[in-house]
XYZ file of C-alpha atoms in Angstrom:
774
model
C 57.514 -162.622 132.469
C 60.643 -163.445 130.073
C 59.771 -167.126 130.100
C 56.026 -166.327 129.537
C 57.504 -165.132 125.991
C 59.637 -167.880 125.221
C 57.211 -170.390 125.412
C 54.116 -168.163 123.430
C 56.839 -167.860 120.635
C 58.126 -171.966 120.964
C 54.405 -172.577 120.366
C 53.742 -169.999 118.100
C 56.569 -171.990 116.032
C 55.396 -175.047 116.576
C 51.824 -174.147 114.769
C 53.208 -174.233 111.086
C 55.935 -177.938 111.765
C 52.581 -179.053 112.819
C 50.233 -177.542 110.098
C 52.765 -179.476 108.134
C 52.628 -182.486 109.409
C 49.199 -182.653 109.515
C 48.491 -181.562 105.367
C 51.777 -184.474 104.943
C 49.661 -186.910 107.074
C 46.036 -186.242 105.281
C 48.111 -186.280 101.953
C 49.447 -189.753 102.441
C 45.887 -190.389 104.041
C 44.542 -188.215 101.124
C 46.582 -190.762 98.468
C 45.863 -194.215 100.398
C 42.400 -193.552 100.545
C 42.301 -192.777 96.492
C 44.410 -195.969 95.316
C 43.277 -198.032 98.371
C 39.731 -197.443 97.258
C 40.018 -197.540 93.396
C 41.481 -200.945 94.101
C 38.603 -201.806 96.678
C 36.244 -200.286 93.827
C 35.147 -197.537 95.558
C 35.044 -195.361 93.126
C 32.871 -197.822 90.376
C 33.849 -201.438 89.618
C 37.187 -202.702 88.999
C 38.234 -206.017 86.279
C 38.731 -208.774 88.724
C 41.549 -211.137 87.664
C 40.165 -212.873 85.312
C 39.314 -210.034 83.278
C 42.098 -208.808 83.981
C 43.796 -212.006 82.121
C 40.750 -212.091 79.546
C 39.717 -208.356 78.490
C 35.838 -208.658 77.174
C 36.453 -206.874 74.217
C 34.658 -207.525 71.147
C 35.676 -209.208 67.920
C 35.444 -209.336 64.384
C 34.581 -212.843 62.781
C 37.623 -212.921 60.013
C 36.627 -214.523 56.783
C 40.458 -215.764 54.823
C 40.701 -216.876 51.652
C 43.233 -220.155 50.899
C 45.719 -217.219 49.887
C 45.751 -215.788 53.304
C 44.334 -212.833 52.224
C 41.154 -211.021 54.652
C 38.197 -211.066 52.314
C 36.083 -209.454 55.071
C 34.963 -209.431 58.884
C 31.307 -210.183 60.190
C 30.880 -207.291 62.978
C 28.083 -205.724 65.432
C 30.007 -202.263 66.579
C 33.379 -203.398 66.871
C 35.387 -204.280 63.497
C 38.899 -205.113 65.515
C 41.158 -208.505 64.737
C 44.076 -208.993 66.830
C 46.827 -209.104 66.727
C 50.643 -210.352 67.887
C 53.519 -207.868 67.988
C 54.772 -209.897 66.678
C 53.078 -208.365 63.527
C 53.642 -205.193 64.053
C 55.879 -203.860 61.748
C 59.330 -202.394 64.134
C 58.674 -198.453 62.375
C 55.196 -198.420 64.180
C 56.444 -199.270 67.851
C 59.162 -197.148 67.140
C 56.847 -194.146 66.838
C 54.390 -195.006 69.022
C 56.667 -195.192 72.321
C 58.242 -191.668 70.540
C 55.298 -189.950 70.686
C 52.918 -191.688 73.680
C 55.971 -192.929 76.086
C 59.680 -192.131 75.661
C 59.927 -194.218 79.390
C 57.912 -196.918 77.870
C 60.377 -200.032 78.929
C 61.643 -198.071 82.054
C 58.223 -197.749 84.040
C 55.336 -200.341 85.828
C 52.417 -198.512 84.184
C 53.421 -195.162 86.464
C 55.834 -192.500 84.936
C 56.420 -190.902 88.243
C 59.292 -187.971 86.558
C 55.949 -187.249 83.748
C 53.592 -187.290 86.189
C 56.185 -184.834 88.171
C 56.536 -182.613 85.236
C 52.189 -182.815 84.319
C 51.503 -181.084 87.833
C 53.968 -178.785 88.525
C 53.381 -177.013 84.636
C 49.490 -177.954 84.868
C 50.006 -180.443 81.809
C 50.825 -177.757 79.465
C 54.676 -178.936 78.707
C 52.241 -182.556 78.047
C 50.772 -185.511 79.383
C 51.643 -187.634 81.262
C 49.203 -191.283 80.766
C 51.378 -193.595 79.569
C 50.462 -196.165 77.630
C 50.247 -198.536 79.882
C 47.123 -195.764 81.570
C 45.616 -194.856 78.618
C 44.680 -198.848 77.405
C 43.126 -199.673 80.812
C 41.154 -196.255 80.761
C 40.114 -198.071 76.648
C 39.013 -201.684 78.155
C 38.160 -201.286 81.694
C 37.287 -196.744 82.270
C 35.832 -196.331 79.509
C 35.661 -192.298 78.605
C 36.791 -189.528 80.739
C 34.237 -187.580 82.955
C 33.974 -183.527 82.060
C 33.291 -184.045 86.458
C 36.652 -182.598 88.050
C 36.497 -184.515 91.334
C 34.861 -187.985 89.218
C 37.825 -187.205 87.069
C 40.185 -187.792 89.774
C 38.712 -190.764 90.634
C 38.801 -192.421 87.349
C 42.101 -191.805 87.057
C 43.216 -193.343 90.554
C 41.509 -196.091 89.081
C 43.377 -195.732 85.483
C 46.730 -195.925 87.422
C 45.701 -198.710 90.078
C 44.366 -200.959 86.640
C 48.175 -199.637 84.813
C 49.549 -201.756 87.366
C 47.890 -204.674 87.257
C 48.632 -204.764 83.702
C 52.055 -204.657 83.730
C 52.035 -206.742 86.493
C 50.677 -209.638 84.293
C 51.433 -208.852 80.985
C 55.104 -208.002 79.009
C 56.072 -204.650 77.718
C 55.271 -205.867 74.177
C 51.977 -207.603 74.845
C 51.166 -204.136 76.123
C 51.635 -202.667 73.531
C 50.094 -204.933 71.104
C 46.380 -204.875 73.333
C 47.198 -201.359 73.387
C 46.850 -201.023 68.850
C 44.702 -203.823 68.674
C 41.853 -201.746 70.981
C 42.038 -198.221 69.803
C 39.671 -196.846 67.657
C 40.580 -194.909 64.533
C 37.501 -194.324 63.322
C 35.608 -195.351 60.429
C 34.693 -198.703 61.811
C 38.559 -198.885 61.853
C 38.802 -200.768 65.364
C 42.614 -202.211 66.095
C 45.430 -201.138 64.005
C 44.927 -204.321 61.667
C 41.362 -203.229 60.657
C 42.814 -199.125 59.828
C 45.530 -200.083 57.890
C 43.355 -202.131 55.590
C 40.364 -198.966 55.925
C 42.978 -195.971 55.216
C 45.756 -197.388 53.262
C 44.557 -201.138 52.101
C 47.268 -202.475 53.236
C 47.600 -205.235 56.189
C 49.978 -203.938 59.290
C 53.101 -205.491 58.478
C 53.574 -203.715 54.848
C 53.147 -200.237 55.949
C 55.785 -197.809 55.378
C 57.138 -195.490 57.873
C 55.139 -192.040 57.148
C 52.086 -194.928 56.959
C 52.853 -196.151 60.259
C 53.699 -192.389 62.034
C 50.255 -191.198 59.999
C 48.437 -193.840 62.448
C 49.719 -192.965 65.419
C 49.834 -189.158 65.038
C 45.677 -190.138 64.915
C 45.915 -191.935 68.255
C 46.062 -188.499 70.505
C 42.059 -187.714 68.742
C 40.983 -189.982 65.742
C 38.369 -186.957 65.524
C 40.333 -184.545 65.713
C 43.407 -186.006 63.821
C 41.204 -187.037 60.939
C 42.138 -188.000 57.605
C 39.587 -188.120 55.716
C 38.003 -185.052 56.601
C 41.328 -183.049 57.846
C 44.129 -184.201 55.976
C 46.569 -181.211 56.266
C 45.576 -181.233 60.119
C 47.040 -185.103 60.046
C 49.817 -184.464 57.833
C 51.708 -181.846 60.593
C 50.362 -184.142 63.407
C 52.172 -186.970 61.571
C 55.062 -184.624 61.096
C 55.153 -184.203 64.782
C 55.685 -188.017 65.223
C 58.710 -187.399 62.971
C 59.939 -184.479 65.494
C 59.494 -187.255 68.612
C 61.352 -190.173 66.118
C 64.370 -187.529 65.195
C 64.017 -186.595 69.396
C 64.505 -189.905 70.362
C 67.374 -190.752 67.900
C 65.255 -193.509 65.743
C 65.661 -191.078 62.629
C 67.962 -188.958 60.961
C 67.253 -185.113 60.802
C 67.461 -185.970 57.165
C 65.097 -188.739 56.735
C 63.080 -185.997 58.968
C 63.383 -183.232 56.462
C 62.079 -185.845 53.461
C 60.198 -187.916 55.419
C 58.006 -184.853 56.561
C 57.654 -182.619 52.636
C 55.959 -186.245 51.653
C 52.272 -185.984 50.771
C 49.678 -187.324 52.912
C 48.093 -190.490 50.526
C 44.945 -191.956 52.105
C 43.451 -195.363 50.013
C 40.871 -195.109 51.798
C 38.783 -199.066 51.847
C 36.057 -198.854 54.115
C 34.677 -202.657 54.824
C 31.412 -203.383 54.098
C 29.213 -206.562 53.241
C 28.450 -204.359 49.575
C 31.666 -203.975 49.037
C 34.711 -205.052 48.188
C 36.221 -208.641 46.929
C 33.580 -211.927 46.683
C 30.746 -209.636 47.817
C 28.201 -212.557 46.892
C 30.446 -215.422 48.427
C 30.558 -213.286 51.502
C 26.439 -213.595 52.140
C 26.077 -217.523 50.422
C 29.074 -217.192 54.171
C 26.775 -215.717 56.859
C 24.134 -218.443 55.951
C 26.215 -220.903 55.987
C 27.561 -219.795 59.365
C 24.424 -219.368 60.438
C 23.581 -222.885 60.081
C 26.409 -224.042 61.877
C 26.234 -221.549 64.691
C 22.192 -223.148 64.699
C 24.061 -226.652 65.117
C 27.539 -225.986 67.035
C 26.437 -224.688 70.160
C 29.760 -224.011 72.704
C 30.799 -226.376 75.369
C 28.681 -224.768 77.782
C 25.453 -224.278 75.999
C 25.114 -220.880 74.780
C 26.050 -220.281 70.599
C 28.790 -218.408 69.633
C 28.165 -214.910 68.076
C 29.501 -214.384 64.246
C 30.429 -210.431 65.329
C 32.449 -210.800 69.008
C 33.806 -214.354 69.214
C 36.238 -213.446 66.830
C 35.852 -216.485 65.232
C 38.139 -217.228 62.275
C 36.698 -219.463 58.814
C 39.214 -220.497 56.653
C 37.066 -220.769 53.082
C 38.658 -221.676 50.006
C 38.184 -218.556 47.701
C 41.680 -217.863 45.585
C 41.469 -214.351 46.055
C 43.749 -214.143 43.429
C 41.079 -215.839 41.132
C 37.887 -213.971 42.708
C 39.578 -210.632 41.556
C 40.079 -211.787 38.175
C 36.807 -213.461 38.015
C 35.177 -210.318 39.148
C 37.029 -208.713 36.489
C 36.472 -211.256 33.400
C 32.225 -211.082 34.551
C 32.327 -206.862 34.770
C 34.530 -206.371 31.816
C 32.117 -208.627 29.037
C 29.142 -207.479 31.096
C 29.753 -203.747 30.981
C 30.408 -204.525 26.813
C 27.527 -206.583 26.755
C 25.430 -203.941 28.447
C 26.481 -201.326 25.491
C 24.953 -203.063 22.759
C 21.753 -204.745 24.265
C 21.186 -200.905 25.536
C 21.697 -200.626 21.922
C 18.733 -202.631 20.354
C 16.946 -201.594 23.298
C 15.664 -197.653 23.289
C 12.228 -196.902 23.210
C 12.433 -196.085 19.472
C 13.945 -199.943 18.862
C 12.032 -201.904 20.961
C 8.641 -199.477 22.508
C 8.494 -202.107 25.393
C 12.024 -202.038 26.292
C 13.548 -203.527 28.127
C 11.126 -206.701 27.219
C 10.335 -208.418 24.495
C 7.059 -210.381 23.210
C 5.447 -209.617 26.107
C 2.065 -207.037 25.492
C 1.486 -204.169 27.744
C -1.370 -205.963 30.845
C 1.583 -208.649 31.034
C 4.138 -206.321 31.764
C 2.293 -204.669 33.695
C 1.382 -207.930 35.649
C 5.028 -208.710 36.330
C 6.108 -205.275 37.166
C 4.006 -205.447 40.003
C 5.031 -209.267 40.818
C 8.602 -207.927 41.386
C 7.356 -204.537 43.354
C 5.721 -206.788 45.307
C 8.813 -208.570 45.819
C 10.629 -205.817 46.520
C 12.222 -204.446 50.139
C 10.829 -201.639 49.717
C 7.468 -203.088 49.915
C 7.982 -205.362 52.959
C 8.443 -202.721 55.131
C 5.768 -200.447 54.123
C 3.770 -204.047 54.189
C 5.433 -204.814 58.084
C 4.177 -200.817 58.910
C 1.366 -201.571 58.620
C -0.096 -199.683 54.588
C -2.505 -200.906 53.229
C -2.005 -201.856 49.315
C -3.455 -199.175 47.756
C -1.137 -197.161 50.004
C 1.722 -198.802 49.181
C 1.219 -198.916 45.465
C 0.942 -194.247 45.416
C 3.287 -194.565 47.149
C 5.563 -196.805 44.753
C 3.966 -193.617 41.505
C 5.353 -191.010 43.571
C 9.108 -189.765 42.096
C 11.710 -189.078 45.426
C 15.121 -188.723 45.105
C 17.681 -191.982 45.005
C 21.147 -193.068 43.647
C 21.121 -195.878 41.637
C 23.853 -198.131 39.791
C 24.948 -197.045 35.841
C 28.384 -198.898 34.615
C 29.947 -195.549 34.002
C 29.160 -194.674 38.105
C 26.726 -194.456 40.371
C 24.061 -191.157 39.556
C 21.452 -189.327 41.365
C 18.710 -189.042 39.955
C 14.744 -188.580 40.427
C 11.839 -191.363 39.805
C 9.706 -193.156 41.515
C 10.490 -196.716 43.567
C 8.265 -198.487 40.419
C 10.830 -196.566 37.697
C 13.485 -197.844 39.082
C 12.492 -201.581 38.651
C 11.617 -200.808 35.468
C 15.671 -199.336 35.039
C 16.608 -202.204 36.586
C 15.865 -204.633 34.342
C 17.245 -202.890 31.815
C 20.391 -204.445 32.735
C 21.674 -208.054 31.842
C 22.458 -209.898 35.226
C 25.468 -212.883 34.419
C 27.670 -215.264 37.888
C 30.251 -217.416 37.324
C 32.099 -220.555 39.599
C 34.640 -221.618 39.777
C 36.223 -225.198 41.311
C 38.402 -228.021 41.928
C 37.287 -231.439 40.509
C 39.619 -233.442 42.316
C 39.057 -231.622 45.715
C 36.381 -230.158 45.779
C 37.137 -226.077 46.375
C 36.084 -223.567 45.352
C 38.453 -220.023 44.269
C 35.723 -218.626 42.383
C 32.200 -217.361 43.427
C 31.202 -214.466 41.596
C 26.755 -213.833 41.836
C 26.980 -210.591 40.611
C 29.136 -207.829 39.222
C 27.175 -204.956 42.212
C 25.729 -206.517 45.075
C 24.990 -202.739 46.574
C 22.438 -202.671 44.087
C 21.680 -206.329 42.579
C 22.020 -208.708 45.620
C 20.141 -211.408 44.139
C 23.077 -214.442 44.499
C 23.500 -215.543 40.605
C 25.842 -217.980 41.463
C 23.252 -220.519 44.258
C 20.314 -218.298 44.298
C 19.450 -218.331 40.842
C 17.970 -221.282 38.643
C 18.212 -220.879 34.955
C 17.293 -222.902 31.715
C 20.306 -224.987 31.358
C 19.685 -225.078 27.554
C 22.010 -227.021 25.659
C 24.473 -227.470 29.334
C 22.442 -230.416 30.059
C 22.999 -232.642 26.819
C 26.831 -234.358 28.670
C 24.735 -235.983 31.230
C 22.669 -237.515 28.421
C 25.504 -238.248 25.724
C 27.565 -240.190 29.600
C 23.967 -242.136 30.402
C 24.221 -243.347 26.789
C 28.169 -243.582 26.375
C 27.615 -245.765 30.408
C 24.245 -248.063 29.269
C 24.503 -248.506 25.658
C 28.979 -248.133 25.276
C 28.840 -245.526 22.344
C 31.981 -244.163 21.004
C 32.038 -240.829 20.104
C 32.722 -241.559 16.686
C 29.444 -243.888 16.142
C 26.955 -241.623 13.858
C 23.339 -241.461 14.388
C 20.593 -239.572 11.450
C 20.338 -236.364 12.000
C 17.016 -235.702 10.802
C 13.810 -235.168 12.165
C 13.120 -237.596 15.069
C 9.592 -237.659 16.798
C 9.289 -239.970 20.014
C 6.114 -241.061 20.202
C 2.756 -240.314 21.941
C 2.751 -242.042 25.773
C 6.714 -242.625 25.814
C 8.411 -241.901 28.189
C 6.383 -240.105 30.069
C 5.349 -237.889 26.620
C 1.193 -237.097 26.556
C 2.285 -236.318 22.919
C 4.797 -236.471 21.044
C 7.349 -235.174 21.284
C 9.857 -233.717 17.737
C 12.622 -231.510 18.453
C 14.241 -229.165 15.741
C 17.870 -227.955 15.503
C 18.445 -224.076 15.789
C 17.929 -222.835 12.143
C 15.487 -225.713 11.241
C 19.090 -227.154 9.201
C 19.156 -231.359 8.595
C 21.907 -233.840 7.683
C 22.392 -236.637 6.633
C 24.706 -238.520 9.981
C 26.365 -236.592 12.464
C 29.257 -238.476 14.447
C 28.057 -238.094 18.520
C 30.891 -235.876 18.883
C 30.336 -233.807 15.985
C 26.559 -233.582 16.997
C 26.921 -232.308 20.286
C 29.785 -230.098 18.983
C 27.156 -228.561 17.256
C 23.997 -229.414 19.812
C 21.757 -231.242 16.997
C 19.016 -231.369 18.702
C 18.143 -234.519 16.467
C 20.287 -236.833 18.137
C 19.911 -235.915 21.035
C 16.443 -236.829 21.180
C 18.059 -240.307 19.558
C 19.444 -240.964 22.369
C 17.023 -240.208 24.693
C 14.783 -242.041 23.028
C 17.141 -245.251 23.551
C 18.143 -244.929 27.273
C 14.992 -242.919 28.891
C 15.008 -239.905 31.044
C 14.727 -241.512 33.982
C 18.504 -243.031 34.354
C 19.494 -239.038 32.867
C 17.392 -237.284 35.962
C 19.151 -240.554 38.261
C 23.118 -239.981 36.614
C 22.228 -236.197 37.731
C 21.547 -236.794 41.022
C 24.005 -238.879 41.864
C 26.421 -236.022 40.565
C 24.846 -233.372 42.910
C 22.304 -231.587 41.023
C 18.960 -231.169 43.712
C 16.749 -229.021 41.541
C 12.974 -231.043 40.100
C 13.521 -232.262 37.003
C 10.629 -233.793 35.786
C 11.500 -236.846 33.467
C 10.235 -235.779 30.611
C 12.104 -236.648 26.761
C 12.152 -232.660 26.207
C 14.857 -232.593 29.020
C 17.670 -233.361 26.561
C 17.828 -229.877 25.231
C 18.110 -228.847 28.887
C 14.536 -227.558 29.497
C 15.253 -227.909 33.607
C 15.994 -224.405 35.817
C 18.543 -225.555 37.997
C 21.840 -222.808 39.515
C 25.206 -222.841 38.604
C 26.208 -224.398 41.546
C 24.948 -227.625 41.072
C 26.462 -227.625 37.364
C 29.844 -226.527 38.071
C 29.511 -229.560 40.863
C 28.135 -232.176 38.544
C 30.756 -231.389 35.126
C 34.242 -231.491 37.581
C 32.725 -235.205 37.844
C 33.891 -235.645 34.187
C 37.110 -233.837 35.053
C 37.438 -236.543 38.231
C 37.541 -239.359 36.312
C 33.967 -239.600 37.486
C 34.293 -239.073 41.046
C 31.379 -236.549 42.554
C 32.687 -233.832 45.489
C 30.797 -232.366 46.754
C 31.814 -228.637 46.051
C 33.890 -226.942 49.551
C 33.521 -223.633 50.378
C 34.818 -223.394 53.897
C 38.230 -225.690 55.443
C 38.272 -225.272 58.608
C 36.767 -223.226 61.534
C 38.499 -221.448 64.634
C 37.985 -219.614 67.550
C 39.689 -216.372 68.312
C 42.647 -218.508 70.093
C 43.281 -220.601 67.212
C 41.518 -223.961 68.441
C 39.569 -225.836 65.645
C 35.672 -226.040 66.203
C 35.136 -227.215 62.311
C 37.451 -228.278 59.884
C 35.612 -229.841 56.831
C 35.415 -233.464 55.557
C 35.307 -233.641 52.124
C 31.775 -235.910 50.449
C 32.272 -238.145 47.375
C 30.711 -240.638 45.715
C 31.653 -242.761 42.638
C 29.219 -241.960 39.740
C 31.186 -243.291 36.722
C 33.448 -245.232 35.526
C 36.923 -243.426 34.116
C 36.326 -244.780 30.945
C 33.244 -243.227 30.303
C 33.982 -239.965 32.032
C 37.318 -239.676 29.667
C 35.141 -240.245 27.180
C 32.395 -237.878 28.171
C 35.602 -235.481 28.465
C 36.506 -235.959 25.217
C 32.939 -235.615 23.401
C 32.759 -232.019 24.889
C 36.418 -230.820 23.717
C 35.039 -231.104 20.231
C 32.475 -228.699 21.254
C 35.460 -226.246 21.834
C 38.004 -227.769 18.704
C 35.447 -227.407 15.825
C 31.904 -226.694 17.338
C 30.020 -223.527 19.435
C 32.773 -222.670 21.122
C 35.491 -222.954 18.403
C 36.179 -219.415 18.695
C 38.468 -219.406 22.240
C 40.582 -221.074 19.708
C 40.375 -219.368 16.294
C 41.450 -215.481 15.910
C 40.935 -213.096 12.764
C 36.686 -212.726 12.801
C 37.125 -209.250 14.887
C 38.023 -208.061 11.304
C 35.157 -209.109 9.773
C 32.943 -209.746 11.706
C 30.906 -207.095 14.286
C 29.847 -209.693 17.653
C 33.089 -210.397 17.491
C 34.696 -207.177 17.580
C 32.354 -205.385 19.355
C 30.463 -207.568 22.074
C 33.237 -211.309 21.799
C 35.762 -209.209 24.810
C 38.807 -209.931 25.117
C 38.760 -211.952 21.648
C 41.377 -213.432 20.233
C 41.556 -216.154 23.322
C 43.919 -218.555 20.779
C 44.261 -221.309 23.706
C 45.937 -223.985 22.057
C 45.703 -226.558 25.386
C 43.212 -228.838 26.095
C 39.759 -227.637 26.216
C 36.525 -229.327 26.831
C 33.185 -227.307 27.379
C 29.875 -226.859 26.270
C 27.694 -223.675 25.083
C 23.392 -223.748 25.567
C 20.986 -220.949 24.698
C 17.455 -221.235 25.829
C 14.319 -219.978 23.479
C 14.163 -217.047 22.487
C 18.427 -216.423 23.748
C 16.688 -216.193 27.542
C 19.777 -218.200 29.139
C 23.440 -217.804 27.155
C 25.515 -220.275 29.072
C 28.670 -221.331 29.109
C 30.482 -224.423 31.406
C 34.616 -224.661 30.269
C 37.018 -227.707 31.941
C 41.111 -228.335 32.223
C 42.171 -230.636 34.376
C 42.266 -228.734 37.553
C 39.713 -226.285 36.878
C 36.030 -225.955 36.492
C 34.229 -223.072 35.654
C 30.958 -221.710 34.937
C 29.368 -219.366 33.487
C 25.443 -217.673 32.866
C 24.509 -214.718 31.467
C 20.785 -213.452 30.723
C 17.837 -210.829 31.927
C 16.492 -210.334 35.146
C 13.179 -212.435 33.337
C 12.952 -214.240 30.959
C 11.360 -211.797 28.610
C 14.031 -210.031 28.782
C 16.914 -210.769 25.792
C 18.406 -210.296 22.468
C 16.185 -210.130 19.674
C 18.982 -211.882 17.209
C 20.762 -215.365 17.980
C 24.195 -214.465 16.948
C 24.104 -211.502 20.132
C 22.550 -213.701 22.561
C 23.021 -217.101 22.763
C 25.778 -218.626 25.040
C 29.281 -218.627 23.220
C 28.701 -214.797 22.560
C 26.926 -213.587 26.268
C 28.414 -216.329 28.718
C 32.292 -217.979 26.715
C 33.747 -214.700 26.315
C 33.660 -214.840 30.691
C 34.916 -218.129 30.395
C 37.917 -216.834 27.804
C 38.570 -213.374 29.585
C 39.312 -214.845 33.116
C 41.277 -218.196 31.812
C 43.479 -215.911 30.057
C 44.731 -213.954 32.662
C 44.802 -216.537 34.660
C 47.659 -218.396 32.476
C 49.413 -215.100 32.481
C 49.538 -215.620 36.148
C 51.755 -218.967 36.263
C 51.740 -219.028 40.027
C 48.175 -220.385 40.089
C 48.961 -223.413 38.533
C 45.993 -223.896 36.367
C 46.888 -227.011 34.372
C 48.080 -226.652 30.026
C 48.312 -230.551 30.400
C 45.860 -233.069 28.761
C 43.224 -234.802 30.953
C 44.492 -238.081 32.196
C 43.156 -241.246 29.905
C 42.508 -244.548 31.776
C 45.276 -247.040 31.680
C 42.644 -249.714 30.013
C 39.714 -248.223 27.344
C 38.177 -250.194 24.463
C 35.944 -247.251 23.499
C 37.188 -245.407 19.914
C 37.798 -241.586 20.675
C 39.890 -241.558 17.130
C 37.501 -239.767 14.282
C 40.106 -239.022 12.398
C 38.308 -235.445 13.592
C 35.357 -236.181 11.210
C 33.787 -232.800 11.155
C 31.673 -232.807 8.178
C 28.813 -235.016 8.263
C 28.545 -235.745 4.591
C 32.189 -236.778 4.602
C 32.923 -240.888 4.751
C 33.895 -241.891 8.378
C 37.451 -242.935 9.046
C 36.875 -245.009 12.055
C 34.257 -247.682 12.267
C 31.585 -247.424 14.835
C 31.879 -248.783 18.592
C 28.137 -249.662 18.912
C 25.678 -251.691 16.640
C 23.688 -249.132 15.805
C 21.516 -250.785 13.596
C 20.207 -253.324 16.939
C 19.238 -250.300 17.923
C 17.337 -249.545 15.111
C 19.086 -247.007 12.944
């Protein structure tokens, strides 16, 4: 009986031990199945070796200026630009490790101490996810499931992937990958984008409090949203400071002072409708689409502009671009004020149009409506034309542009079309003649509301800015000198000559005439009668041939009237052509992109300059000398003088930036078209050619008086303000030197500065004009 009791007691003691062993073995098996199963992919797909080495992360393509500034990005969902560990600020790395993973450098992907703590206290004293685990979840596992069983399985996957990541990457690479991957919200994917969008900085220039703000957002960027929950984000930032103090990364005094700082956010959304060089970026999109189509990858697939992380190196200088946009905006705001004053309904019942009858205005407005995006979408949706017209007359809430900022209003789409036609338009382009590099491209003043690019898309009559091509042709063919004189009297090219059906008898502006004028004086004052005589001497075809060689591809009819600038040509073409004069007669095709790299910095494209010898050095120099007369004594002389702002209304109220008081050599030409519909100024110094156009959307939108509508008033002030700003930044290297003269100069250019055409000539004409019929 006693033996039986002992046996029963022994068996009762063995049961708990067996149970413990069973639990232990089951636990081991369970852990093996959990993590082994995760590694085998039983609970969901796991990354293979190639995926671990090359995580599938969408990367935005960057547009990089010549001075190293990111002008913008092309992205679909992910606005992500990766940076290396070396590009991360030390204070951000310290804040990240102190806040998210204190033992980061001591574990191999799993923090066992933190895991045990989280298990014992059920997560009440902090979680256990390491930075590597968080990276694994972001790249491969995805959003945490709400199902508890699924959550456990996802956690197992994170652990396995974290260990694999630690085996394949250094700690520095893991930190960089983590910060590059995190979504901070507001299209701020990765720390590079976050620094730009929330602080308008690069990561390297972030202050310690800005770095702490971004690190604080890593906990939950929706909950800690600096735009909507500033105070909560500030508190979270201060928690990051406490963690840095705990880890002896800052002193108590530093923590106290940093915690008192306000949260300062400089919200800078990244959109192709906003920011710097918006019109250029729109052009660049077309360029890249063409390049991608023509240059497939080695495997035959196409590059993806929005996901492949291309680096597009452009010629645009962000500093010059910014100064160009400022000059355009400042003058157009000023000019618009005067234009609006002259185009009230009382002053002009058909405002903003002039010289149009009511029926003509209706036709013009309807034609504009046909071209609108709203009309196009409704047409594609199947609406009949009458229904679309009815919708265009219905008033709806909308936000419209004004020079005082956007404003909310209620108007019909047709009314909004007329509203926007009240605004004068403008464009500016700047280019290095020697390299062809385009340094500034301003296609308008607000891309969000005016998306038509006036640099390359827009073609307008160019007025007297075409005359240098005529003069250059005459100098080249006839060896004329700036000092040669021609009569300033009415002149007609007879019918059936040079492609003319009727006689062509152009008049001078103001219908004023003199006795004789030197070519230099005639060009400086845009004398049309002298241009007519030169056209009769050389004919239109050689002038067109010269323009073609200088990069002008727009249609130029072979008729004498082109001498006065009747063709429609883009500003892009004009700046490229004028650069030929400054580059000693060599045309260099404008360059906007110098290099394209893939995400691994491998070159995919490098520009090869396209050049053509067009004029001799002598002819180019003589033409430049002629155009210097424009800015010394002609329509561009306001670049040099001062004082008129005291007595002249136009100079005081309209000519923005006056006086400029330039003293360095400048070659240029103003241009004004019929009824002041277009105002131009083309200006050059030895290493920079810049063109400006200003006008209405339609030719019937213009100033009544030439004092306000001429190129010297509408366009030249933008050039003057822009160049003045460039010279205030010597580091840009804009030349103040003279244009390079050829070693041998056989054509006289020193005319003794004769300005009055009635004065006796001080230099002997080079050409025998009597032999030419004058």
